[in-house]
Short mmCIF file of C-alpha atoms and ligand atoms in Angstrom, two decimals:
data_model
loop_
_atom_site.label_atom_id
_atom_site.label_comp_id
_atom_site.label_asym_id
_atom_site.label_seq_id
_atom_site.Cartn_x
_atom_site.Cartn_y
_atom_site.Cartn_z
CA UNK E 1 19.78 3.78 -4.24
CA UNK E 2 21.41 7.20 -3.67
CA UNK E 3 18.58 9.70 -3.42
CA UNK E 4 18.56 13.49 -3.05
CA UNK E 5 15.44 15.04 -1.56
CA UNK E 6 14.74 18.70 -2.28
CA UNK E 7 12.80 20.41 0.54
CA UNK E 8 13.00 19.47 4.22
CA UNK E 9 9.43 20.21 5.27
CA UNK E 10 6.79 17.76 6.49
CA UNK E 11 6.94 15.76 3.25
CA UNK E 12 10.66 16.02 2.50
CA UNK E 13 11.76 15.08 5.97
CA UNK E 14 9.33 12.18 6.23
CA UNK E 15 10.37 10.98 2.76
CA UNK E 16 14.04 11.22 3.73
CA UNK E 17 13.56 9.26 6.94
CA UNK E 18 11.26 6.78 5.17
CA UNK E 19 13.77 5.99 2.42
CA UNK E 20 16.71 5.99 4.88
CA UNK E 21 14.82 3.37 6.90
CA UNK E 22 14.59 1.25 3.73
CA UNK E 23 18.39 1.30 3.49
CA UNK E 24 18.80 3.99 0.82
CA UNK E 25 21.46 6.72 1.17
CA UNK E 26 19.66 10.04 1.42
CA UNK E 27 20.83 13.63 1.04
CA UNK E 28 18.24 16.23 1.97
CA UNK E 29 18.67 19.69 0.41
CA UNK E 30 16.88 22.80 1.65
CA UNK E 31 17.49 26.50 1.02
CA UNK E 32 16.64 27.23 4.67
CA UNK E 33 19.97 27.00 6.51
CA UNK E 34 18.32 26.91 9.93
CA UNK E 35 16.45 23.75 8.96
CA UNK E 36 19.60 22.20 7.50
CA UNK E 37 21.56 22.92 10.70
CA UNK E 38 18.82 21.46 12.88
CA UNK E 39 18.69 18.26 10.81
CA UNK E 40 22.48 17.93 10.93
CA UNK E 41 22.18 17.87 14.72
CA UNK E 42 19.47 15.20 14.49
CA UNK E 43 16.73 17.71 15.41
CA UNK E 44 13.49 17.75 13.46
CA UNK E 45 12.26 21.16 12.23
CA UNK E 46 8.67 19.83 12.35
CA UNK E 47 6.95 17.93 15.11
CA UNK E 48 5.66 14.43 14.34
CA UNK E 49 5.54 11.56 16.82
CA UNK E 50 8.70 9.45 16.55
CA UNK E 51 10.27 11.43 13.69
CA UNK E 52 13.12 12.96 15.69
CA UNK E 53 14.27 9.68 17.23
CA UNK E 54 14.57 8.10 13.77
CA UNK E 55 16.23 11.20 12.34
CA UNK E 56 18.88 11.21 15.06
CA UNK E 57 19.55 7.53 14.48
CA UNK E 58 20.05 7.90 10.71
CA UNK E 59 22.08 11.12 10.99
CA UNK E 60 24.31 10.15 13.93
CA UNK E 61 24.48 6.35 14.13
CA UNK E 62 23.76 4.84 10.73
CA UNK E 63 25.12 7.80 8.79
CA UNK E 64 22.87 7.26 5.74
CA UNK E 65 21.07 10.63 5.99
CA UNK E 66 22.74 13.99 5.56
CA UNK E 67 21.46 17.54 5.10
CA UNK E 68 22.86 20.41 3.08
CA UNK E 69 21.88 23.57 1.26
CA UNK E 70 24.32 22.77 -1.56
CA UNK E 71 22.59 21.57 -4.74
CA UNK E 72 25.93 20.24 -6.06
CA UNK E 73 25.37 17.24 -3.77
CA UNK E 74 22.83 16.03 -6.32
CA UNK E 75 25.80 14.82 -8.33
CA UNK E 76 26.38 12.13 -5.67
CA UNK E 77 22.88 10.71 -6.26
CA UNK E 78 20.94 8.87 -8.97
CA UNK E 79 17.53 10.34 -8.28
CA UNK E 80 16.17 13.69 -6.99
CA UNK E 81 12.76 13.84 -5.35
CA UNK E 82 11.26 17.35 -5.36
CA UNK E 83 9.30 17.96 -2.14
CA UNK E 84 9.25 21.78 -1.96
CA UNK E 85 6.14 23.69 -0.91
CA UNK E 86 3.49 24.66 -3.48
CA UNK E 87 1.42 27.30 -1.66
CA UNK E 88 -1.55 29.31 -2.97
CA UNK E 89 -1.46 32.67 -4.71
CA UNK E 90 -3.99 35.23 -3.45
CA UNK E 91 -6.47 34.15 -6.17
CA UNK E 92 -6.24 30.51 -5.02
CA UNK E 93 -4.12 29.38 -7.96
CA UNK E 94 -0.97 27.37 -7.26
CA UNK E 95 2.26 29.24 -6.61
CA UNK E 96 5.03 27.39 -8.42
CA UNK E 97 7.95 29.68 -7.52
CA UNK E 98 9.65 27.11 -5.22
CA UNK E 99 9.22 24.45 -7.90
CA UNK E 100 10.70 26.73 -10.58
CA UNK E 101 13.64 27.65 -8.36
CA UNK E 102 14.45 24.05 -7.47
CA UNK E 103 14.07 22.78 -11.05
CA UNK E 104 16.37 25.51 -12.40
CA UNK E 105 19.00 24.66 -9.77
CA UNK E 106 18.72 20.93 -10.46
CA UNK E 107 18.99 21.61 -14.19
CA UNK E 108 22.20 23.62 -13.75
CA UNK E 109 23.80 20.88 -11.65
CA UNK E 110 22.69 18.15 -14.07
CA UNK E 111 24.42 19.96 -16.94
CA UNK E 112 27.64 18.63 -15.35
CA UNK E 113 26.45 15.05 -14.86
CA UNK E 114 27.46 12.40 -17.34
CA UNK E 115 25.18 9.57 -16.12
CA UNK E 116 21.41 9.32 -16.43
CA UNK E 117 19.54 11.06 -13.55
CA UNK E 118 15.85 10.95 -12.63
CA UNK E 119 13.90 13.94 -11.34
CA UNK E 120 10.73 12.95 -9.49
CA UNK E 121 7.93 15.34 -8.55
CA UNK E 122 6.50 14.50 -5.15
CA UNK E 123 5.17 18.00 -4.44
CA UNK E 124 1.52 18.50 -5.34
CA UNK E 125 1.48 20.24 -8.72
CA UNK E 126 -1.48 21.16 -10.87
CA UNK E 127 -2.03 18.90 -13.93
CA UNK E 128 0.11 20.07 -16.83
CA UNK E 129 2.93 21.48 -14.66
CA UNK E 130 5.48 18.77 -15.45
CA UNK E 131 4.76 18.85 -19.16
CA UNK E 132 4.50 22.60 -19.66
CA UNK E 133 6.83 24.04 -17.00
CA UNK E 134 9.22 21.49 -15.50
CA UNK E 135 10.41 19.70 -18.62
CA UNK E 136 11.13 22.93 -20.58
CA UNK E 137 12.91 24.44 -17.54
CA UNK E 138 15.03 21.33 -16.98
CA UNK E 139 16.02 21.21 -20.65
CA UNK E 140 16.85 24.92 -20.71
CA UNK E 141 19.04 24.83 -17.58
CA UNK E 142 20.73 21.46 -18.13
CA UNK E 143 21.20 21.76 -21.88
CA UNK E 144 20.06 18.12 -22.06
CA UNK E 145 17.05 16.31 -23.49
CA UNK E 146 14.50 15.11 -20.94
CA UNK E 147 13.58 11.49 -21.65
CA UNK E 148 17.17 10.70 -22.65
CA UNK E 149 19.95 11.97 -20.33
CA UNK E 150 17.43 13.09 -17.72
CA UNK E 151 14.39 11.04 -16.76
CA UNK E 152 11.26 12.47 -15.24
CA UNK E 153 8.41 11.03 -13.21
CA UNK E 154 5.54 12.23 -11.05
CA UNK E 155 5.12 10.23 -7.85
CA UNK E 156 2.65 12.16 -5.66
CA UNK E 157 2.91 11.88 -1.90
CA UNK E 158 -0.14 10.76 0.09
CA UNK E 159 1.29 10.71 3.64
CA UNK E 160 -0.97 12.06 6.38
CA UNK E 161 0.35 14.52 8.94
CA UNK E 162 -0.15 13.27 12.48
CA UNK E 163 0.98 9.79 11.37
CA UNK E 164 3.37 10.87 8.64
CA UNK E 165 6.01 8.14 8.82
CA UNK E 166 3.48 5.37 9.37
CA UNK E 167 1.42 6.42 6.31
CA UNK E 168 4.57 7.01 4.24
CA UNK E 169 5.79 3.47 4.93
CA UNK E 170 2.36 1.90 4.39
CA UNK E 171 0.77 3.82 1.52
CA UNK E 172 -2.65 2.76 0.21
CA UNK E 173 -1.28 2.99 -3.34
CA UNK E 174 1.70 4.23 -5.29
CA UNK E 175 1.11 6.35 -8.39
CA UNK E 176 3.93 6.47 -10.92
CA UNK E 177 3.47 8.96 -13.72
CA UNK E 178 6.34 8.44 -16.12
CA UNK E 179 7.62 10.57 -18.95
CA UNK E 180 10.17 7.92 -19.90
CA UNK E 181 9.99 4.25 -18.96
CA UNK E 182 13.44 4.18 -17.36
CA UNK E 183 12.34 6.89 -14.90
CA UNK E 184 9.17 4.91 -14.10
CA UNK E 185 11.23 1.76 -13.54
CA UNK E 186 13.54 3.53 -11.10
CA UNK E 187 10.59 4.88 -9.09
CA UNK E 188 9.13 1.36 -9.14
CA UNK E 189 12.42 0.01 -7.75
CA UNK E 190 12.23 2.22 -4.64
CA UNK E 191 8.45 1.76 -4.23
CA UNK E 192 7.70 -1.90 -4.73
CA UNK E 193 8.58 -3.09 -1.24
CA UNK E 194 5.89 -0.80 0.24
CA UNK E 195 3.45 -3.60 -0.66
CA UNK E 196 0.86 -1.21 -2.10
CA UNK E 197 -1.02 -1.41 -5.41
CA UNK E 198 0.88 0.47 -8.10
CA UNK E 199 -0.72 2.51 -10.88
CA UNK E 200 1.59 3.41 -13.76
CA UNK E 201 0.44 6.22 -15.98
CA UNK E 202 1.58 9.41 -17.70
CA UNK E 203 2.83 12.45 -15.75
CA UNK E 204 -0.32 14.61 -16.16
CA UNK E 205 -2.70 11.85 -15.05
CA UNK E 206 -0.51 11.23 -11.98
CA UNK E 207 -0.71 14.93 -11.11
CA UNK E 208 -4.50 14.78 -11.40
CA UNK E 209 -4.81 11.66 -9.21
CA UNK E 210 -3.44 13.68 -6.29
CA UNK E 211 -5.93 16.54 -6.81
CA UNK E 212 -8.86 14.19 -7.34
CA UNK E 213 -7.96 12.37 -4.08
CA UNK E 214 -7.81 15.57 -2.04
CA UNK E 215 -10.93 17.00 -3.69
CA UNK E 216 -12.82 13.82 -2.82
CA UNK E 217 -11.66 13.85 0.82
CA UNK E 218 -12.63 17.52 1.17
CA UNK E 219 -16.01 16.76 -0.40
CA UNK E 220 -16.64 13.96 2.10
CA UNK E 221 -16.04 16.34 4.99
CA UNK E 222 -18.24 19.11 3.59
CA UNK E 223 -20.89 16.51 2.78
CA UNK E 224 -21.05 15.25 6.36
CA UNK E 225 -21.01 18.83 7.68
CA UNK E 226 -23.99 19.60 5.47
CA UNK E 227 -25.72 16.46 6.80
CA UNK E 228 -24.83 17.63 10.33
CA UNK E 229 -26.37 21.05 9.77
CA UNK E 230 -29.58 19.41 8.51
CA UNK E 231 -29.61 16.74 11.25
CA UNK E 232 -29.12 19.33 13.99
CA UNK E 233 -32.29 21.11 12.92
CA UNK E 234 -34.17 17.81 12.96
CA UNK E 235 -32.86 16.74 16.37
CA UNK E 236 -30.86 13.85 14.85
CA UNK E 237 -27.29 12.95 15.84
CA UNK E 238 -25.18 13.12 12.67
CA UNK E 239 -22.52 10.87 14.24
CA UNK E 240 -25.05 8.04 14.46
CA UNK E 241 -26.07 8.76 10.86
CA UNK E 242 -22.39 8.68 9.82
CA UNK E 243 -21.94 5.33 11.55
CA UNK E 244 -25.08 4.05 9.84
CA UNK E 245 -23.90 4.98 6.36
CA UNK E 246 -20.29 3.93 6.98
CA UNK E 247 -21.10 0.20 6.80
CA UNK E 248 -21.95 0.64 3.14
CA UNK E 249 -18.61 -0.41 1.63
CA UNK E 250 -19.11 2.11 -1.17
CA UNK E 251 -19.09 4.91 1.42
CA UNK E 252 -16.67 3.72 4.15
CA UNK E 253 -16.10 5.15 7.61
CA UNK E 254 -13.22 7.58 7.11
CA UNK E 255 -13.56 11.35 6.69
CA UNK E 256 -17.12 11.40 8.01
CA UNK E 257 -16.38 13.40 11.16
CA UNK E 258 -18.69 16.39 11.18
CA UNK E 259 -17.23 19.48 12.84
CA UNK E 260 -15.53 22.80 12.32
CA UNK E 261 -14.17 21.72 8.93
CA UNK E 262 -11.00 20.69 7.17
CA UNK E 263 -7.73 22.61 7.23
CA UNK E 264 -4.05 21.86 6.85
CA UNK E 265 -1.53 22.47 4.16
CA UNK E 266 -3.25 20.33 1.53
CA UNK E 267 -7.05 20.09 1.27
CA UNK E 268 -7.96 23.81 1.25
CA UNK E 269 -5.07 24.86 -0.98
CA UNK E 270 -5.43 21.95 -3.39
CA UNK E 271 -9.19 22.41 -3.81
CA UNK E 272 -8.62 26.13 -4.42
CA UNK E 273 -5.88 25.40 -6.96
CA UNK E 274 -8.07 22.88 -8.78
CA UNK E 275 -10.92 25.40 -8.91
CA UNK E 276 -8.59 28.09 -10.29
CA UNK E 277 -7.14 25.72 -12.88
CA UNK E 278 -10.61 24.46 -13.94
CA UNK E 279 -11.81 28.04 -14.46
CA UNK E 280 -8.70 28.84 -16.47
CA UNK E 281 -9.66 25.96 -18.73
CA UNK E 282 -13.25 27.19 -19.09
CA UNK E 283 -15.03 25.00 -16.53
CA UNK E 284 -16.91 26.26 -13.44
CA UNK E 285 -16.49 23.50 -10.78
CA UNK E 286 -19.68 24.10 -8.79
CA UNK E 287 -19.30 21.12 -6.48
CA UNK E 288 -15.79 22.13 -5.43
CA UNK E 289 -16.86 25.73 -4.88
CA UNK E 290 -19.65 24.51 -2.57
CA UNK E 291 -17.18 22.25 -0.72
CA UNK E 292 -15.07 25.30 0.16
CA UNK E 293 -18.08 27.52 0.96
CA UNK E 294 -19.51 24.91 3.38
CA UNK E 295 -16.11 24.55 5.00
CA UNK E 296 -15.66 28.28 5.54
CA UNK E 297 -19.19 28.57 6.95
CA UNK E 298 -18.45 25.95 9.66
CA UNK E 299 -15.72 28.16 11.17
CA UNK E 300 -18.12 31.14 11.21
CA UNK E 301 -20.79 28.97 12.76
CA UNK E 302 -18.76 28.30 15.89
CA UNK E 303 -18.43 32.08 16.45
CA UNK E 304 -22.19 32.52 15.91
CA UNK E 305 -22.93 29.85 18.53
CA UNK E 306 -20.63 31.68 20.99
CA UNK E 307 -22.54 34.91 20.30
CA UNK E 308 -25.88 33.20 20.78
CA UNK E 309 -24.72 31.88 24.15
CA UNK E 310 -22.85 34.92 25.47
CA UNK E 311 -24.49 37.86 23.67
CA UNK E 312 -21.91 40.50 22.73
CA UNK E 313 -18.41 39.04 22.82
CA UNK E 314 -16.86 42.36 23.90
CA UNK E 315 -14.57 41.64 26.89
CA UNK E 316 -15.84 38.04 27.18
CA UNK E 317 -13.14 35.58 28.19
CA UNK E 318 -12.99 32.78 25.65
CA UNK E 319 -10.59 29.84 25.67
CA UNK E 320 -9.71 28.12 22.42
CA UNK E 321 -8.41 24.57 22.91
CA UNK E 322 -6.52 23.30 19.90
CA UNK E 323 -4.81 25.29 17.16
CA UNK E 324 -3.25 22.59 14.97
CA UNK E 325 -5.41 21.58 12.01
CA UNK E 326 -5.60 18.09 13.47
CA UNK E 327 -4.15 16.26 16.48
CA UNK E 328 -0.61 14.89 16.62
CA UNK E 329 0.94 17.61 14.47
CA UNK E 330 2.22 21.13 15.10
CA UNK E 331 0.96 22.28 11.67
CA UNK E 332 -1.41 25.25 11.80
CA UNK E 333 -1.55 26.00 8.07
CA UNK E 334 -5.19 26.76 7.17
CA UNK E 335 -6.29 25.42 10.56
CA UNK E 336 -9.88 26.55 11.31
CA UNK E 337 -8.70 27.76 14.74
CA UNK E 338 -6.80 30.67 13.19
CA UNK E 339 -9.76 32.44 11.48
CA UNK E 340 -11.94 31.60 14.51
CA UNK E 341 -9.48 33.32 16.90
CA UNK E 342 -9.21 36.29 14.53
CA UNK E 343 -13.02 36.64 14.31
CA UNK E 344 -13.33 36.48 18.12
CA UNK E 345 -10.58 39.08 18.61
CA UNK E 346 -12.28 41.39 16.11
CA UNK E 347 -15.44 41.14 18.18
CA UNK E 348 -13.52 42.27 21.26
CA UNK E 349 -13.28 38.91 23.07
CA UNK E 350 -10.34 38.25 25.41
CA UNK E 351 -8.73 35.09 24.09
CA UNK E 352 -6.60 32.44 25.75
CA UNK E 353 -5.39 29.61 23.54
CA UNK E 354 -3.87 26.22 24.26
CA UNK E 355 -2.29 23.55 22.09
CA UNK E 356 0.13 20.82 23.18
CA UNK E 357 2.44 21.22 20.16
CA UNK E 358 1.45 24.13 17.91
CA UNK E 359 2.02 27.15 20.17
CA UNK E 360 5.33 28.25 18.70
CA UNK E 361 3.91 28.17 15.14
CA UNK E 362 0.72 29.92 16.33
CA UNK E 363 2.62 32.76 18.05
CA UNK E 364 3.83 33.83 14.60
CA UNK E 365 0.33 34.31 13.16
CA UNK E 366 -2.08 35.10 16.02
CA UNK E 367 -2.82 38.68 17.15
CA UNK E 368 -0.49 40.02 19.88
CA UNK E 369 -3.24 40.38 22.50
CA UNK E 370 -3.95 36.61 22.56
CA UNK E 371 -2.76 34.84 25.75
CA UNK E 372 -1.17 31.40 25.72
CA UNK E 373 -2.06 28.87 28.42
CA UNK E 374 0.49 26.26 29.46
CA UNK E 375 -1.91 23.73 30.88
CA UNK E 376 -5.56 23.03 30.06
CA UNK E 377 -7.01 23.70 33.55
CA UNK E 378 -5.20 27.07 33.71
CA UNK E 379 -6.31 27.98 30.19
CA UNK E 380 -9.98 27.39 30.95
CA UNK E 381 -9.95 28.81 34.47
CA UNK E 382 -12.23 31.87 34.69
CA UNK E 383 -13.29 31.63 31.06
CA UNK E 384 -16.87 32.43 29.94
CA UNK E 385 -16.77 29.90 27.14
CA UNK E 386 -14.47 27.12 25.93
CA UNK E 387 -14.17 26.22 22.24
CA UNK E 388 -12.63 22.86 21.29
CA UNK E 389 -11.13 23.13 17.81
CA UNK E 390 -8.66 20.21 17.68
CA UNK E 391 -9.47 16.80 19.17
CA UNK E 392 -6.22 16.27 21.12
CA UNK E 393 -6.65 13.40 23.59
CA UNK E 394 -5.96 15.65 26.56
CA UNK E 395 -9.14 17.66 25.81
CA UNK E 396 -11.36 14.59 25.85
CA UNK E 397 -11.96 14.46 29.62
CA UNK E 398 -15.51 15.78 30.20
CA UNK E 399 -14.62 16.32 33.90
CA UNK E 400 -12.36 19.23 32.93
CA UNK E 401 -15.31 21.38 31.94
CA UNK E 402 -17.59 21.13 34.99
CA UNK E 403 -19.96 24.13 35.07
CA UNK E 404 -18.46 25.69 31.92
CA UNK E 405 -20.05 26.67 28.62
CA UNK E 406 -18.40 24.47 26.00
CA UNK E 407 -18.74 24.60 22.21
CA UNK E 408 -17.27 21.45 20.74
CA UNK E 409 -16.12 21.81 17.14
CA UNK E 410 -14.69 18.29 16.88
CA UNK E 411 -16.95 15.94 18.84
CA UNK E 412 -14.02 15.63 21.27
CA UNK E 413 -16.45 15.03 24.16
CA UNK E 414 -19.24 12.53 24.62
CA UNK E 415 -22.26 14.89 24.32
CA UNK E 416 -24.36 12.93 26.78
CA UNK E 417 -21.68 12.84 29.49
CA UNK E 418 -20.71 16.46 28.80
CA UNK E 419 -24.32 17.68 29.09
CA UNK E 420 -24.50 16.21 32.61
CA UNK E 421 -21.50 18.30 33.67
CA UNK E 422 -21.57 21.48 31.63
CA UNK E 423 -23.50 23.71 29.25
CA UNK E 424 -22.46 21.74 26.16
CA UNK E 425 -23.07 22.63 22.49
CA UNK E 426 -21.95 20.65 19.46
CA UNK E 427 -21.28 22.65 16.31
CA UNK E 428 -23.67 20.49 14.26
CA UNK E 429 -24.99 17.79 16.59
N1 NAD F 501 2.11 18.25 4.37
C1 NAD F 501 1.44 17.21 3.90
O1 NAD F 501 0.76 16.49 4.63
C2 NAD F 501 1.51 16.85 2.44
C3 NAD F 501 1.05 15.60 2.01
C4 NAD F 501 1.14 15.28 0.67
C5 NAD F 501 1.68 16.21 -0.24
N2 NAD F 501 2.07 17.43 0.20
C6 NAD F 501 2.67 18.35 -0.78
O2 NAD F 501 4.09 18.25 -0.65
C7 NAD F 501 4.70 19.52 -0.87
C8 NAD F 501 5.53 19.92 0.33
O3 NAD F 501 4.66 20.08 1.43
P1 NAD F 501 5.21 20.31 2.91
O4 NAD F 501 4.03 20.30 3.80
O5 NAD F 501 6.35 19.40 3.18
O6 NAD F 501 5.78 21.82 2.77
P2 NAD F 501 6.71 22.60 3.80
O7 NAD F 501 6.40 24.03 3.60
O8 NAD F 501 6.61 21.98 5.16
O9 NAD F 501 8.18 22.29 3.29
C9 NAD F 501 8.69 22.76 2.08
C10 NAD F 501 10.20 22.90 2.23
O10 NAD F 501 10.74 23.25 0.96
C11 NAD F 501 11.82 24.15 1.18
N3 NAD F 501 12.09 24.86 -0.07
C12 NAD F 501 11.35 25.82 -0.68
N4 NAD F 501 11.91 26.19 -1.82
C13 NAD F 501 13.04 25.44 -1.95
C14 NAD F 501 14.05 25.35 -2.95
N5 NAD F 501 14.00 26.09 -4.05
N6 NAD F 501 15.06 24.47 -2.76
C15 NAD F 501 15.11 23.69 -1.65
N7 NAD F 501 14.19 23.75 -0.68
C16 NAD F 501 13.17 24.60 -0.83
C17 NAD F 501 11.33 25.04 2.31
O11 NAD F 501 12.39 25.70 2.95
C18 NAD F 501 10.64 24.00 3.20
O12 NAD F 501 11.53 23.45 4.15
C19 NAD F 501 3.56 20.47 -1.23
O13 NAD F 501 3.40 20.48 -2.61
C20 NAD F 501 2.36 19.82 -0.56
O14 NAD F 501 1.15 20.18 -1.18
C21 NAD F 501 2.03 17.76 1.52
#
């Protein structure tokens, strides 16, 4: 199929490479010319293992992936997948300005198209958005009836950063929310060889499936952090408890890693948006509010442990290892490391940070007086305390920390081995 993908971020780029690798012809459209120019040269604007090699191959050798900022190119395709960002407003509600902009532009271009065209929402959008915002906007700007000349479907993305392409190509399930059956059938056509169970439903239910999934994952993490905080007081290792409960097939083993909490571009923003939307509809989602409160408290807890160990943090040298919200990505959006560094700086600590991939993103948001270490041994040399906030493999060597005070926010180290070599503290174990 000929597919246009709107938005060349983590999701759009992965989706483009994923569908190109399935033999589709893909045009990726982004308003950011720098990103478009990078992609044209086969360079990935985001870091993900293996993404750039594939990108270069499709752009330069196979020629089935191109990038542009020109929306007119949609006319060369049968389907447009919207993958633009949906960030938070300051009150936590979803900011739909990128969605509105892209839908208006698509609508204008589709006013000139004679054949049927499908618009598919892959961005995470709050339930009701397609029905109450996207369809009216598309009809207004195209002058056509949605469900007839233009089809619409919601096909939420579930890829995981850190293994984006792998999880894109092997999804656990495919959700197809269809406004018209023809649109649903076309999404089915490009999805069925992923070999995943397929749930076909209406557009609003499909939007909700994405939020319910992320809310559940966030809840699992805050649940195990709460267990960790209780276990720590009782002298019990929460990781052994997690292993013990994980064999219950109703619980499972994933997302039970106690630590400094969840971050990233999805879980915090999506839980906040669901809370804001629930309140707007007259429901106070107490569980979700607690999930966020527990998460925010974990980041503060790591600073409190540092203060307990070092006393006043004024002029104390502290090294923060890991800035990305999880390993194997350069994404620092809502990463716990960012508020932790800010809290430490406010308390007068002298901060050195290290991350194998996220430094250039971090430089744009961290205070100017933070130092950046190139290598781990240099970064921790002379430091009064080391905080581990992302479990990159290169931090997992207990030998690195001989004689140091270490606060592990991710269970990156084996506590027993670490305690033999250094003054080791787990955040909740
Ligand atoms: N990152 C993830 O792991 C992930 C996973 C599943 C779903 N999602 C959802 O997918 C969506 C995209 O997330 P992301 O992480 O790729 O975001 P991102 O910020 O990395 O990328 C968004 C891209 O959209 C472009 N853009 C913005 N407005 C545009 C417009 N009007 N026209 C064309 N391009 C435009 C931006 O320039 C940017 O390149 C969000 O709704 C997010 O919640 C993200």
